[in-house]
Amino acid sequence: DAFNESILLSDRANDAETAARALVNAGRASLETKDLTAAETYLQKASARARPLPDTREKAAILIAAGHVLGRISRKHETRATASGALQAAYDALNRARDLAASLGDSRTCSYALGYLGRLYEDRKRWEEALQLTRQAVFEAQKESAHEILYLWQWQCGRLLKARGKIDDAISAYRR
Protein backbone atom coordinates (compact mmCIF):
# COMPACT_ATOMS: atom_id res chain seq x y z
CA ASP A 1 0.00 0.00 0.00
CA ALA A 2 2.82 2.39 0.85
CA PHE A 3 4.48 1.82 -2.53
CA ASN A 4 1.17 2.33 -4.34
CA GLU A 5 0.66 5.57 -2.43
CA SER A 6 4.19 6.66 -3.35
CA ILE A 7 3.51 5.89 -7.01
CA LEU A 8 0.25 7.86 -6.90
CA LEU A 9 1.83 10.87 -5.17
CA SER A 10 4.81 10.81 -7.54
CA ASP A 11 2.45 10.80 -10.50
CA ARG A 12 0.52 13.75 -9.06
CA ALA A 13 3.79 15.64 -8.63
CA ASN A 14 4.91 14.69 -12.16
CA ASP A 15 7.98 13.00 -10.68
CA ALA A 16 8.45 10.09 -13.08
CA GLU A 17 11.82 9.09 -11.63
CA THR A 18 10.45 8.62 -8.12
CA ALA A 19 7.41 6.80 -9.53
CA ALA A 20 9.70 4.42 -11.45
CA ARG A 21 11.79 3.78 -8.32
CA ALA A 22 8.62 3.12 -6.28
CA LEU A 23 7.42 0.70 -8.97
CA VAL A 24 10.72 -1.22 -8.71
CA ASN A 25 10.38 -1.35 -4.92
CA ALA A 26 6.77 -2.52 -5.21
CA GLY A 27 7.97 -5.23 -7.59
CA ARG A 28 10.61 -6.38 -5.11
CA ALA A 29 8.06 -6.45 -2.30
CA SER A 30 5.59 -8.39 -4.44
CA LEU A 31 8.28 -10.95 -5.29
CA GLU A 32 9.02 -11.40 -1.59
CA THR A 33 5.33 -12.04 -0.91
CA LYS A 34 5.26 -14.46 -3.86
CA ASP A 35 2.80 -12.36 -5.88
CA LEU A 36 4.53 -12.93 -9.21
CA THR A 37 1.84 -11.36 -11.35
CA ALA A 38 2.01 -8.12 -9.40
CA ALA A 39 5.82 -8.22 -9.31
CA GLU A 40 6.09 -8.58 -13.08
CA THR A 41 3.49 -5.87 -13.65
CA TYR A 42 5.25 -3.39 -11.36
CA LEU A 43 8.67 -4.11 -12.84
CA GLN A 44 7.56 -3.88 -16.44
CA LYS A 45 5.81 -0.58 -15.64
CA ALA A 46 9.02 0.67 -13.97
CA SER A 47 11.01 -0.16 -17.06
CA ALA A 48 8.45 1.59 -19.28
CA ARG A 49 8.35 4.64 -17.00
CA ALA A 50 12.14 4.88 -17.12
CA ARG A 51 12.19 5.01 -20.93
CA PRO A 52 11.35 8.75 -21.32
CA LEU A 53 13.50 9.87 -18.37
CA PRO A 54 16.65 11.87 -19.12
CA ASP A 55 19.72 9.72 -19.72
CA THR A 56 21.27 9.67 -16.25
CA ARG A 57 22.91 7.22 -13.90
CA GLU A 58 19.64 7.07 -11.95
CA LYS A 59 17.72 5.98 -15.05
CA ALA A 60 20.29 3.24 -15.64
CA ALA A 61 20.01 2.18 -11.97
CA ILE A 62 16.22 1.89 -12.28
CA LEU A 63 16.59 -0.26 -15.41
CA ILE A 64 19.21 -2.44 -13.72
CA ALA A 65 17.04 -2.93 -10.64
CA ALA A 66 14.01 -3.83 -12.75
CA GLY A 67 16.06 -6.19 -14.95
CA HIS A 68 17.75 -7.83 -11.98
CA VAL A 69 14.47 -8.55 -10.16
CA LEU A 70 12.84 -9.78 -13.38
CA GLY A 71 15.84 -12.09 -13.74
CA ARG A 72 15.24 -13.39 -10.22
CA ILE A 73 11.64 -14.13 -11.19
CA SER A 74 12.82 -16.03 -14.26
CA ARG A 75 15.27 -18.07 -12.15
CA LYS A 76 12.64 -19.07 -9.61
CA HIS A 77 9.76 -19.58 -12.01
CA GLU A 78 11.34 -20.31 -15.38
CA THR A 79 8.31 -21.61 -17.29
CA ARG A 80 5.96 -18.93 -16.01
CA ALA A 81 8.46 -16.08 -16.49
CA THR A 82 9.29 -17.11 -20.03
CA ALA A 83 5.61 -17.35 -20.95
CA SER A 84 4.81 -14.00 -19.36
CA GLY A 85 7.62 -12.10 -21.02
CA ALA A 86 9.52 -11.41 -17.78
CA LEU A 87 12.70 -12.92 -19.18
CA GLN A 88 12.62 -10.78 -22.32
CA ALA A 89 11.79 -7.71 -20.24
CA ALA A 90 14.84 -8.47 -18.06
CA TYR A 91 17.11 -8.71 -21.12
CA ASP A 92 15.66 -5.49 -22.56
CA ALA A 93 16.04 -3.49 -19.35
CA LEU A 94 19.60 -4.67 -18.73
CA ASN A 95 20.68 -4.07 -22.32
CA ARG A 96 19.24 -0.54 -22.23
CA ALA A 97 21.00 0.10 -18.91
CA ARG A 98 24.31 -1.20 -20.29
CA ASP A 99 24.06 1.00 -23.37
CA LEU A 100 23.11 4.03 -21.29
CA ALA A 101 25.90 3.51 -18.75
CA ALA A 102 28.43 3.08 -21.55
CA SER A 103 27.26 6.29 -23.23
CA LEU A 104 27.61 8.11 -19.88
CA GLY A 105 31.07 6.63 -19.30
CA ASP A 106 29.86 5.13 -16.00
CA SER A 107 31.93 1.97 -15.56
CA ARG A 108 30.45 0.99 -12.20
CA THR A 109 26.86 1.06 -13.50
CA CYS A 110 27.95 -0.62 -16.74
CA SER A 111 29.55 -3.38 -14.67
CA TYR A 112 26.29 -4.09 -12.86
CA ALA A 113 24.33 -4.23 -16.12
CA LEU A 114 26.88 -6.53 -17.78
CA GLY A 115 27.16 -8.81 -14.76
CA TYR A 116 23.42 -9.27 -14.39
CA LEU A 117 23.13 -9.86 -18.14
CA GLY A 118 25.81 -12.52 -17.74
CA ARG A 119 23.72 -14.10 -15.01
CA LEU A 120 20.71 -14.28 -17.33
CA TYR A 121 22.83 -16.09 -19.91
CA GLU A 122 24.24 -18.37 -17.20
CA ASP A 123 20.69 -19.30 -16.18
CA ARG A 124 20.04 -20.38 -19.78
CA LYS A 125 23.30 -22.40 -19.86
CA ARG A 126 24.72 -20.18 -22.58
CA TRP A 127 28.18 -20.42 -21.06
CA GLU A 128 30.21 -18.57 -23.69
CA GLU A 129 28.00 -15.49 -23.80
CA ALA A 130 27.70 -15.52 -20.01
CA LEU A 131 31.46 -15.72 -19.57
CA GLN A 132 32.10 -12.97 -22.10
CA LEU A 133 29.61 -10.60 -20.43
CA THR A 134 30.90 -11.46 -16.97
CA ARG A 135 34.50 -10.77 -17.99
CA GLN A 136 33.38 -7.42 -19.38
CA ALA A 137 31.69 -6.73 -16.02
CA VAL A 138 34.97 -7.58 -14.26
CA PHE A 139 36.86 -5.21 -16.54
CA GLU A 140 34.42 -2.35 -15.93
CA ALA A 141 34.52 -2.91 -12.14
CA GLN A 142 38.32 -2.96 -12.20
CA LYS A 143 38.39 0.38 -14.02
CA GLU A 144 36.61 1.92 -11.04
CA SER A 145 38.36 -0.21 -8.38
CA ALA A 146 34.84 -1.26 -7.39
CA HIS A 147 35.83 -4.13 -5.13
CA GLU A 148 32.38 -4.23 -3.56
CA ILE A 149 30.99 -5.59 -6.87
CA LEU A 150 34.11 -7.13 -8.36
CA TYR A 151 33.81 -10.15 -6.08
CA LEU A 152 30.33 -10.88 -7.50
CA TRP A 153 31.65 -11.16 -11.03
CA GLN A 154 34.77 -13.13 -10.05
CA TRP A 155 32.49 -15.59 -8.27
CA GLN A 156 30.26 -15.74 -11.33
CA CYS A 157 33.32 -16.36 -13.54
CA GLY A 158 34.23 -19.24 -11.23
CA ARG A 159 30.78 -20.79 -11.58
CA LEU A 160 30.87 -20.42 -15.36
CA LEU A 161 34.34 -21.88 -15.71
CA LYS A 162 33.39 -24.77 -13.43
CA ALA A 163 30.29 -25.42 -15.55
CA ARG A 164 32.55 -25.63 -18.62
CA GLY A 165 34.84 -28.14 -16.86
CA LYS A 166 37.74 -25.71 -16.41
CA ILE A 167 38.30 -26.46 -12.75
CA ASP A 168 41.78 -24.89 -12.39
CA ASP A 169 40.59 -21.67 -14.02
CA ALA A 170 37.49 -21.70 -11.83
CA ILE A 171 39.63 -22.02 -8.69
CA SER A 172 41.74 -19.09 -9.85
CA ALA A 173 38.62 -16.99 -10.39
CA TYR A 174 37.33 -17.89 -6.94
CA ARG A 175 40.69 -16.90 -5.41
CA ARG A 176 40.60 -13.53 -7.16
JSON list of C-alpha atoms in Angstrom, two decimals:
[
{"chain": "A", "resi": 1, "resn": "ASP", "atom": "CA", "xyz": [0.00, 0.00, 0.00]},
{"chain": "A", "resi": 2, "resn": "ALA", "atom": "CA", "xyz": [2.82, 2.39, 0.85]},
{"chain": "A", "resi": 3, "resn": "PHE", "atom": "CA", "xyz": [4.48, 1.82, -2.53]},
{"chain": "A", "resi": 4, "resn": "ASN", "atom": "CA", "xyz": [1.17, 2.33, -4.34]},
{"chain": "A", "resi": 5, "resn": "GLU", "atom": "CA", "xyz": [0.66, 5.57, -2.43]},
{"chain": "A", "resi": 6, "resn": "SER", "atom": "CA", "xyz": [4.19, 6.66, -3.35]},
{"chain": "A", "resi": 7, "resn": "ILE", "atom": "CA", "xyz": [3.51, 5.89, -7.01]},
{"chain": "A", "resi": 8, "resn": "LEU", "atom": "CA", "xyz": [0.25, 7.86, -6.90]},
{"chain": "A", "resi": 9, "resn": "LEU", "atom": "CA", "xyz": [1.83, 10.87, -5.17]},
{"chain": "A", "resi": 10, "resn": "SER", "atom": "CA", "xyz": [4.81, 10.81, -7.54]},
{"chain": "A", "resi": 11, "resn": "ASP", "atom": "CA", "xyz": [2.45, 10.80, -10.50]},
{"chain": "A", "resi": 12, "resn": "ARG", "atom": "CA", "xyz": [0.52, 13.75, -9.06]},
{"chain": "A", "resi": 13, "resn": "ALA", "atom": "CA", "xyz": [3.79, 15.64, -8.63]},
{"chain": "A", "resi": 14, "resn": "ASN", "atom": "CA", "xyz": [4.91, 14.69, -12.16]},
{"chain": "A", "resi": 15, "resn": "ASP", "atom": "CA", "xyz": [7.98, 13.00, -10.68]},
{"chain": "A", "resi": 16, "resn": "ALA", "atom": "CA", "xyz": [8.45, 10.09, -13.08]},
{"chain": "A", "resi": 17, "resn": "GLU", "atom": "CA", "xyz": [11.82, 9.09, -11.63]},
{"chain": "A", "resi": 18, "resn": "THR", "atom": "CA", "xyz": [10.45, 8.62, -8.12]},
{"chain": "A", "resi": 19, "resn": "ALA", "atom": "CA", "xyz": [7.41, 6.80, -9.53]},
{"chain": "A", "resi": 20, "resn": "ALA", "atom": "CA", "xyz": [9.70, 4.42, -11.45]},
{"chain": "A", "resi": 21, "resn": "ARG", "atom": "CA", "xyz": [11.79, 3.78, -8.32]},
{"chain": "A", "resi": 22, "resn": "ALA", "atom": "CA", "xyz": [8.62, 3.12, -6.28]},
{"chain": "A", "resi": 23, "resn": "LEU", "atom": "CA", "xyz": [7.42, 0.70, -8.97]},
{"chain": "A", "resi": 24, "resn": "VAL", "atom": "CA", "xyz": [10.72, -1.22, -8.71]},
{"chain": "A", "resi": 25, "resn": "ASN", "atom": "CA", "xyz": [10.38, -1.35, -4.92]},
{"chain": "A", "resi": 26, "resn": "ALA", "atom": "CA", "xyz": [6.77, -2.52, -5.21]},
{"chain": "A", "resi": 27, "resn": "GLY", "atom": "CA", "xyz": [7.97, -5.23, -7.59]},
{"chain": "A", "resi": 28, "resn": "ARG", "atom": "CA", "xyz": [10.61, -6.38, -5.11]},
{"chain": "A", "resi": 29, "resn": "ALA", "atom": "CA", "xyz": [8.06, -6.45, -2.30]},
{"chain": "A", "resi": 30, "resn": "SER", "atom": "CA", "xyz": [5.59, -8.39, -4.44]},
{"chain": "A", "resi": 31, "resn": "LEU", "atom": "CA", "xyz": [8.28, -10.95, -5.29]},
{"chain": "A", "resi": 32, "resn": "GLU", "atom": "CA", "xyz": [9.02, -11.40, -1.59]},
{"chain": "A", "resi": 33, "resn": "THR", "atom": "CA", "xyz": [5.33, -12.04, -0.91]},
{"chain": "A", "resi": 34, "resn": "LYS", "atom": "CA", "xyz": [5.26, -14.46, -3.86]},
{"chain": "A", "resi": 35, "resn": "ASP", "atom": "CA", "xyz": [2.80, -12.36, -5.88]},
{"chain": "A", "resi": 36, "resn": "LEU", "atom": "CA", "xyz": [4.53, -12.93, -9.21]},
{"chain": "A", "resi": 37, "resn": "THR", "atom": "CA", "xyz": [1.84, -11.36, -11.35]},
{"chain": "A", "resi": 38, "resn": "ALA", "atom": "CA", "xyz": [2.01, -8.12, -9.40]},
{"chain": "A", "resi": 39, "resn": "ALA", "atom": "CA", "xyz": [5.82, -8.22, -9.31]},
{"chain": "A", "resi": 40, "resn": "GLU", "atom": "CA", "xyz": [6.09, -8.58, -13.08]},
{"chain": "A", "resi": 41, "resn": "THR", "atom": "CA", "xyz": [3.49, -5.87, -13.65]},
{"chain": "A", "resi": 42, "resn": "TYR", "atom": "CA", "xyz": [5.25, -3.39, -11.36]},
{"chain": "A", "resi": 43, "resn": "LEU", "atom": "CA", "xyz": [8.67, -4.11, -12.84]},
{"chain": "A", "resi": 44, "resn": "GLN", "atom": "CA", "xyz": [7.56, -3.88, -16.44]},
{"chain": "A", "resi": 45, "resn": "LYS", "atom": "CA", "xyz": [5.81, -0.58, -15.64]},
{"chain": "A", "resi": 46, "resn": "ALA", "atom": "CA", "xyz": [9.02, 0.67, -13.97]},
{"chain": "A", "resi": 47, "resn": "SER", "atom": "CA", "xyz": [11.01, -0.16, -17.06]},
{"chain": "A", "resi": 48, "resn": "ALA", "atom": "CA", "xyz": [8.45, 1.59, -19.28]},
{"chain": "A", "resi": 49, "resn": "ARG", "atom": "CA", "xyz": [8.35, 4.64, -17.00]},
{"chain": "A", "resi": 50, "resn": "ALA", "atom": "CA", "xyz": [12.14, 4.88, -17.12]},
{"chain": "A", "resi": 51, "resn": "ARG", "atom": "CA", "xyz": [12.19, 5.01, -20.93]},
{"chain": "A", "resi": 52, "resn": "PRO", "atom": "CA", "xyz": [11.35, 8.75, -21.32]},
{"chain": "A", "resi": 53, "resn": "LEU", "atom": "CA", "xyz": [13.50, 9.87, -18.37]},
{"chain": "A", "resi": 54, "resn": "PRO", "atom": "CA", "xyz": [16.65, 11.87, -19.12]},
{"chain": "A", "resi": 55, "resn": "ASP", "atom": "CA", "xyz": [19.72, 9.72, -19.72]},
{"chain": "A", "resi": 56, "resn": "THR", "atom": "CA", "xyz": [21.27, 9.67, -16.25]},
{"chain": "A", "resi": 57, "resn": "ARG", "atom": "CA", "xyz": [22.91, 7.22, -13.90]},
{"chain": "A", "resi": 58, "resn": "GLU", "atom": "CA", "xyz": [19.64, 7.07, -11.95]},
{"chain": "A", "resi": 59, "resn": "LYS", "atom": "CA", "xyz": [17.72, 5.98, -15.05]},
{"chain": "A", "resi": 60, "resn": "ALA", "atom": "CA", "xyz": [20.29, 3.24, -15.64]},
{"chain": "A", "resi": 61, "resn": "ALA", "atom": "CA", "xyz": [20.01, 2.18, -11.97]},
{"chain": "A", "resi": 62, "resn": "ILE", "atom": "CA", "xyz": [16.22, 1.89, -12.28]},
{"chain": "A", "resi": 63, "resn": "LEU", "atom": "CA", "xyz": [16.59, -0.26, -15.41]},
{"chain": "A", "resi": 64, "resn": "ILE", "atom": "CA", "xyz": [19.21, -2.44, -13.72]},
{"chain": "A", "resi": 65, "resn": "ALA", "atom": "CA", "xyz": [17.04, -2.93, -10.64]},
{"chain": "A", "resi": 66, "resn": "ALA", "atom": "CA", "xyz": [14.01, -3.83, -12.75]},
{"chain": "A", "resi": 67, "resn": "GLY", "atom": "CA", "xyz": [16.06, -6.19, -14.95]},
{"chain": "A", "resi": 68, "resn": "HIS", "atom": "CA", "xyz": [17.75, -7.83, -11.98]},
{"chain": "A", "resi": 69, "resn": "VAL", "atom": "CA", "xyz": [14.47, -8.55, -10.16]},
{"chain": "A", "resi": 70, "resn": "LEU", "atom": "CA", "xyz": [12.84, -9.78, -13.38]},
{"chain": "A", "resi": 71, "resn": "GLY", "atom": "CA", "xyz": [15.84, -12.09, -13.74]},
{"chain": "A", "resi": 72, "resn": "ARG", "atom": "CA", "xyz": [15.24, -13.39, -10.22]},
{"chain": "A", "resi": 73, "resn": "ILE", "atom": "CA", "xyz": [11.64, -14.13, -11.19]},
{"chain": "A", "resi": 74, "resn": "SER", "atom": "CA", "xyz": [12.82, -16.03, -14.26]},
{"chain": "A", "resi": 75, "resn": "ARG", "atom": "CA", "xyz": [15.27, -18.07, -12.15]},
{"chain": "A", "resi": 76, "resn": "LYS", "atom": "CA", "xyz": [12.64, -19.07, -9.61]},
{"chain": "A", "resi": 77, "resn": "HIS", "atom": "CA", "xyz": [9.76, -19.58, -12.01]},
{"chain": "A", "resi": 78, "resn": "GLU", "atom": "CA", "xyz": [11.34, -20.31, -15.38]},
{"chain": "A", "resi": 79, "resn": "THR", "atom": "CA", "xyz": [8.31, -21.61, -17.29]},
{"chain": "A", "resi": 80, "resn": "ARG", "atom": "CA", "xyz": [5.96, -18.93, -16.01]},
{"chain": "A", "resi": 81, "resn": "ALA", "atom": "CA", "xyz": [8.46, -16.08, -16.49]},
{"chain": "A", "resi": 82, "resn": "THR", "atom": "CA", "xyz": [9.29, -17.11, -20.03]},
{"chain": "A", "resi": 83, "resn": "ALA", "atom": "CA", "xyz": [5.61, -17.35, -20.95]},
{"chain": "A", "resi": 84, "resn": "SER", "atom": "CA", "xyz": [4.81, -14.00, -19.36]},
{"chain": "A", "resi": 85, "resn": "GLY", "atom": "CA", "xyz": [7.62, -12.10, -21.02]},
{"chain": "A", "resi": 86, "resn": "ALA", "atom": "CA", "xyz": [9.52, -11.41, -17.78]},
{"chain": "A", "resi": 87, "resn": "LEU", "atom": "CA", "xyz": [12.70, -12.92, -19.18]},
{"chain": "A", "resi": 88, "resn": "GLN", "atom": "CA", "xyz": [12.62, -10.78, -22.32]},
{"chain": "A", "resi": 89, "resn": "ALA", "atom": "CA", "xyz": [11.79, -7.71, -20.24]},
{"chain": "A", "resi": 90, "resn": "ALA", "atom": "CA", "xyz": [14.84, -8.47, -18.06]},
{"chain": "A", "resi": 91, "resn": "TYR", "atom": "CA", "xyz": [17.11, -8.71, -21.12]},
{"chain": "A", "resi": 92, "resn": "ASP", "atom": "CA", "xyz": [15.66, -5.49, -22.56]},
{"chain": "A", "resi": 93, "resn": "ALA", "atom": "CA", "xyz": [16.04, -3.49, -19.35]},
{"chain": "A", "resi": 94, "resn": "LEU", "atom": "CA", "xyz": [19.60, -4.67, -18.73]},
{"chain": "A", "resi": 95, "resn": "ASN", "atom": "CA", "xyz": [20.68, -4.07, -22.32]},
{"chain": "A", "resi": 96, "resn": "ARG", "atom": "CA", "xyz": [19.24, -0.54, -22.23]},
{"chain": "A", "resi": 97, "resn": "ALA", "atom": "CA", "xyz": [21.00, 0.10, -18.91]},
{"chain": "A", "resi": 98, "resn": "ARG", "atom": "CA", "xyz": [24.31, -1.20, -20.29]},
{"chain": "A", "resi": 99, "resn": "ASP", "atom": "CA", "xyz": [24.06, 1.00, -23.37]},
{"chain": "A", "resi": 100, "resn": "LEU", "atom": "CA", "xyz": [23.11, 4.03, -21.29]},
{"chain": "A", "resi": 101, "resn": "ALA", "atom": "CA", "xyz": [25.90, 3.51, -18.75]},
{"chain": "A", "resi": 102, "resn": "ALA", "atom": "CA", "xyz": [28.43, 3.08, -21.55]},
{"chain": "A", "resi": 103, "resn": "SER", "atom": "CA", "xyz": [27.26, 6.29, -23.23]},
{"chain": "A", "resi": 104, "resn": "LEU", "atom": "CA", "xyz": [27.61, 8.11, -19.88]},
{"chain": "A", "resi": 105, "resn": "GLY", "atom": "CA", "xyz": [31.07, 6.63, -19.30]},
{"chain": "A", "resi": 106, "resn": "ASP", "atom": "CA", "xyz": [29.86, 5.13, -16.00]},
{"chain": "A", "resi": 107, "resn": "SER", "atom": "CA", "xyz": [31.93, 1.97, -15.56]},
{"chain": "A", "resi": 108, "resn": "ARG", "atom": "CA", "xyz": [30.45, 0.99, -12.20]},
{"chain": "A", "resi": 109, "resn": "THR", "atom": "CA", "xyz": [26.86, 1.06, -13.50]},
{"chain": "A", "resi": 110, "resn": "CYS", "atom": "CA", "xyz": [27.95, -0.62, -16.74]},
{"chain": "A", "resi": 111, "resn": "SER", "atom": "CA", "xyz": [29.55, -3.38, -14.67]},
{"chain": "A", "resi": 112, "resn": "TYR", "atom": "CA", "xyz": [26.29, -4.09, -12.86]},
{"chain": "A", "resi": 113, "resn": "ALA", "atom": "CA", "xyz": [24.33, -4.23, -16.12]},
{"chain": "A", "resi": 114, "resn": "LEU", "atom": "CA", "xyz": [26.88, -6.53, -17.78]},
{"chain": "A", "resi": 115, "resn": "GLY", "atom": "CA", "xyz": [27.16, -8.81, -14.76]},
{"chain": "A", "resi": 116, "resn": "TYR", "atom": "CA", "xyz": [23.42, -9.27, -14.39]},
{"chain": "A", "resi": 117, "resn": "LEU", "atom": "CA", "xyz": [23.13, -9.86, -18.14]},
{"chain": "A", "resi": 118, "resn": "GLY", "atom": "CA", "xyz": [25.81, -12.52, -17.74]},
{"chain": "A", "resi": 119, "resn": "ARG", "atom": "CA", "xyz": [23.72, -14.10, -15.01]},
{"chain": "A", "resi": 120, "resn": "LEU", "atom": "CA", "xyz": [20.71, -14.28, -17.33]},
{"chain": "A", "resi": 121, "resn": "TYR", "atom": "CA", "xyz": [22.83, -16.09, -19.91]},
{"chain": "A", "resi": 122, "resn": "GLU", "atom": "CA", "xyz": [24.24, -18.37, -17.20]},
{"chain": "A", "resi": 123, "resn": "ASP", "atom": "CA", "xyz": [20.69, -19.30, -16.18]},
{"chain": "A", "resi": 124, "resn": "ARG", "atom": "CA", "xyz": [20.04, -20.38, -19.78]},
{"chain": "A", "resi": 125, "resn": "LYS", "atom": "CA", "xyz": [23.30, -22.40, -19.86]},
{"chain": "A", "resi": 126, "resn": "ARG", "atom": "CA", "xyz": [24.72, -20.18, -22.58]},
{"chain": "A", "resi": 127, "resn": "TRP", "atom": "CA", "xyz": [28.18, -20.42, -21.06]},
{"chain": "A", "resi": 128, "resn": "GLU", "atom": "CA", "xyz": [30.21, -18.57, -23.69]},
{"chain": "A", "resi": 129, "resn": "GLU", "atom": "CA", "xyz": [28.00, -15.49, -23.80]},
{"chain": "A", "resi": 130, "resn": "ALA", "atom": "CA", "xyz": [27.70, -15.52, -20.01]},
{"chain": "A", "resi": 131, "resn": "LEU", "atom": "CA", "xyz": [31.46, -15.72, -19.57]},
{"chain": "A", "resi": 132, "resn": "GLN", "atom": "CA", "xyz": [32.10, -12.97, -22.10]},
{"chain": "A", "resi": 133, "resn": "LEU", "atom": "CA", "xyz": [29.61, -10.60, -20.43]},
{"chain": "A", "resi": 134, "resn": "THR", "atom": "CA", "xyz": [30.90, -11.46, -16.97]},
{"chain": "A", "resi": 135, "resn": "ARG", "atom": "CA", "xyz": [34.50, -10.77, -17.99]},
{"chain": "A", "resi": 136, "resn": "GLN", "atom": "CA", "xyz": [33.38, -7.42, -19.38]},
{"chain": "A", "resi": 137, "resn": "ALA", "atom": "CA", "xyz": [31.69, -6.73, -16.02]},
{"chain": "A", "resi": 138, "resn": "VAL", "atom": "CA", "xyz": [34.97, -7.58, -14.26]},
{"chain": "A", "resi": 139, "resn": "PHE", "atom": "CA", "xyz": [36.86, -5.21, -16.54]},
{"chain": "A", "resi": 140, "resn": "GLU", "atom": "CA", "xyz": [34.42, -2.35, -15.93]},
{"chain": "A", "resi": 141, "resn": "ALA", "atom": "CA", "xyz": [34.52, -2.91, -12.14]},
{"chain": "A", "resi": 142, "resn": "GLN", "atom": "CA", "xyz": [38.32, -2.96, -12.20]},
{"chain": "A", "resi": 143, "resn": "LYS", "atom": "CA", "xyz": [38.39, 0.38, -14.02]},
{"chain": "A", "resi": 144, "resn": "GLU", "atom": "CA", "xyz": [36.61, 1.92, -11.04]},
{"chain": "A", "resi": 145, "resn": "SER", "atom": "CA", "xyz": [38.36, -0.21, -8.38]},
{"chain": "A", "resi": 146, "resn": "ALA", "atom": "CA", "xyz": [34.84, -1.26, -7.39]},
{"chain": "A", "resi": 147, "resn": "HIS", "atom": "CA", "xyz": [35.83, -4.13, -5.13]},
{"chain": "A", "resi": 148, "resn": "GLU", "atom": "CA", "xyz": [32.38, -4.23, -3.56]},
{"chain": "A", "resi": 149, "resn": "ILE", "atom": "CA", "xyz": [30.99, -5.59, -6.87]},
{"chain": "A", "resi": 150, "resn": "LEU", "atom": "CA", "xyz": [34.11, -7.13, -8.36]},
{"chain": "A", "resi": 151, "resn": "TYR", "atom": "CA", "xyz": [33.81, -10.15, -6.08]},
{"chain": "A", "resi": 152, "resn": "LEU", "atom": "CA", "xyz": [30.33, -10.88, -7.50]},
{"chain": "A", "resi": 153, "resn": "TRP", "atom": "CA", "xyz": [31.65, -11.16, -11.03]},
{"chain": "A", "resi": 154, "resn": "GLN", "atom": "CA", "xyz": [34.77, -13.13, -10.05]},
{"chain": "A", "resi": 155, "resn": "TRP", "atom": "CA", "xyz": [32.49, -15.59, -8.27]},
{"chain": "A", "resi": 156, "resn": "GLN", "atom": "CA", "xyz": [30.26, -15.74, -11.33]},
{"chain": "A", "resi": 157, "resn": "CYS", "atom": "CA", "xyz": [33.32, -16.36, -13.54]},
{"chain": "A", "resi": 158, "resn": "GLY", "atom": "CA", "xyz": [34.23, -19.24, -11.23]},
{"chain": "A", "resi": 159, "resn": "ARG", "atom": "CA", "xyz": [30.78, -20.79, -11.58]},
{"chain": "A", "resi": 160, "resn": "LEU", "atom": "CA", "xyz": [30.87, -20.42, -15.36]},
{"chain": "A", "resi": 161, "resn": "LEU", "atom": "CA", "xyz": [34.34, -21.88, -15.71]},
{"chain": "A", "resi": 162, "resn": "LYS", "atom": "CA", "xyz": [33.39, -24.77, -13.43]},
{"chain": "A", "resi": 163, "resn": "ALA", "atom": "CA", "xyz": [30.29, -25.42, -15.55]},
{"chain": "A", "resi": 164, "resn": "ARG", "atom": "CA", "xyz": [32.55, -25.63, -18.62]},
{"chain": "A", "resi": 165, "resn": "GLY", "atom": "CA", "xyz": [34.84, -28.14, -16.86]},
{"chain": "A", "resi": 166, "resn": "LYS", "atom": "CA", "xyz": [37.74, -25.71, -16.41]},
{"chain": "A", "resi": 167, "resn": "ILE", "atom": "CA", "xyz": [38.30, -26.46, -12.75]},
{"chain": "A", "resi": 168, "resn": "ASP", "atom": "CA", "xyz": [41.78, -24.89, -12.39]},
{"chain": "A", "resi": 169, "resn": "ASP", "atom": "CA", "xyz": [40.59, -21.67, -14.02]},
{"chain": "A", "resi": 170, "resn": "ALA", "atom": "CA", "xyz": [37.49, -21.70, -11.83]},
{"chain": "A", "resi": 171, "resn": "ILE", "atom": "CA", "xyz": [39.63, -22.02, -8.69]},
{"chain": "A", "resi": 172, "resn": "SER", "atom": "CA", "xyz": [41.74, -19.09, -9.85]},
{"chain": "A", "resi": 173, "resn": "ALA", "atom": "CA", "xyz": [38.62, -16.99, -10.39]},
{"chain": "A", "resi": 174, "resn": "TYR", "atom": "CA", "xyz": [37.33, -17.89, -6.94]},
{"chain": "A", "resi": 175, "resn": "ARG", "atom": "CA", "xyz": [40.69, -16.90, -5.41]},
{"chain": "A", "resi": 176, "resn": "ARG", "atom": "CA", "xyz": [40.60, -13.53, -7.16]}
]
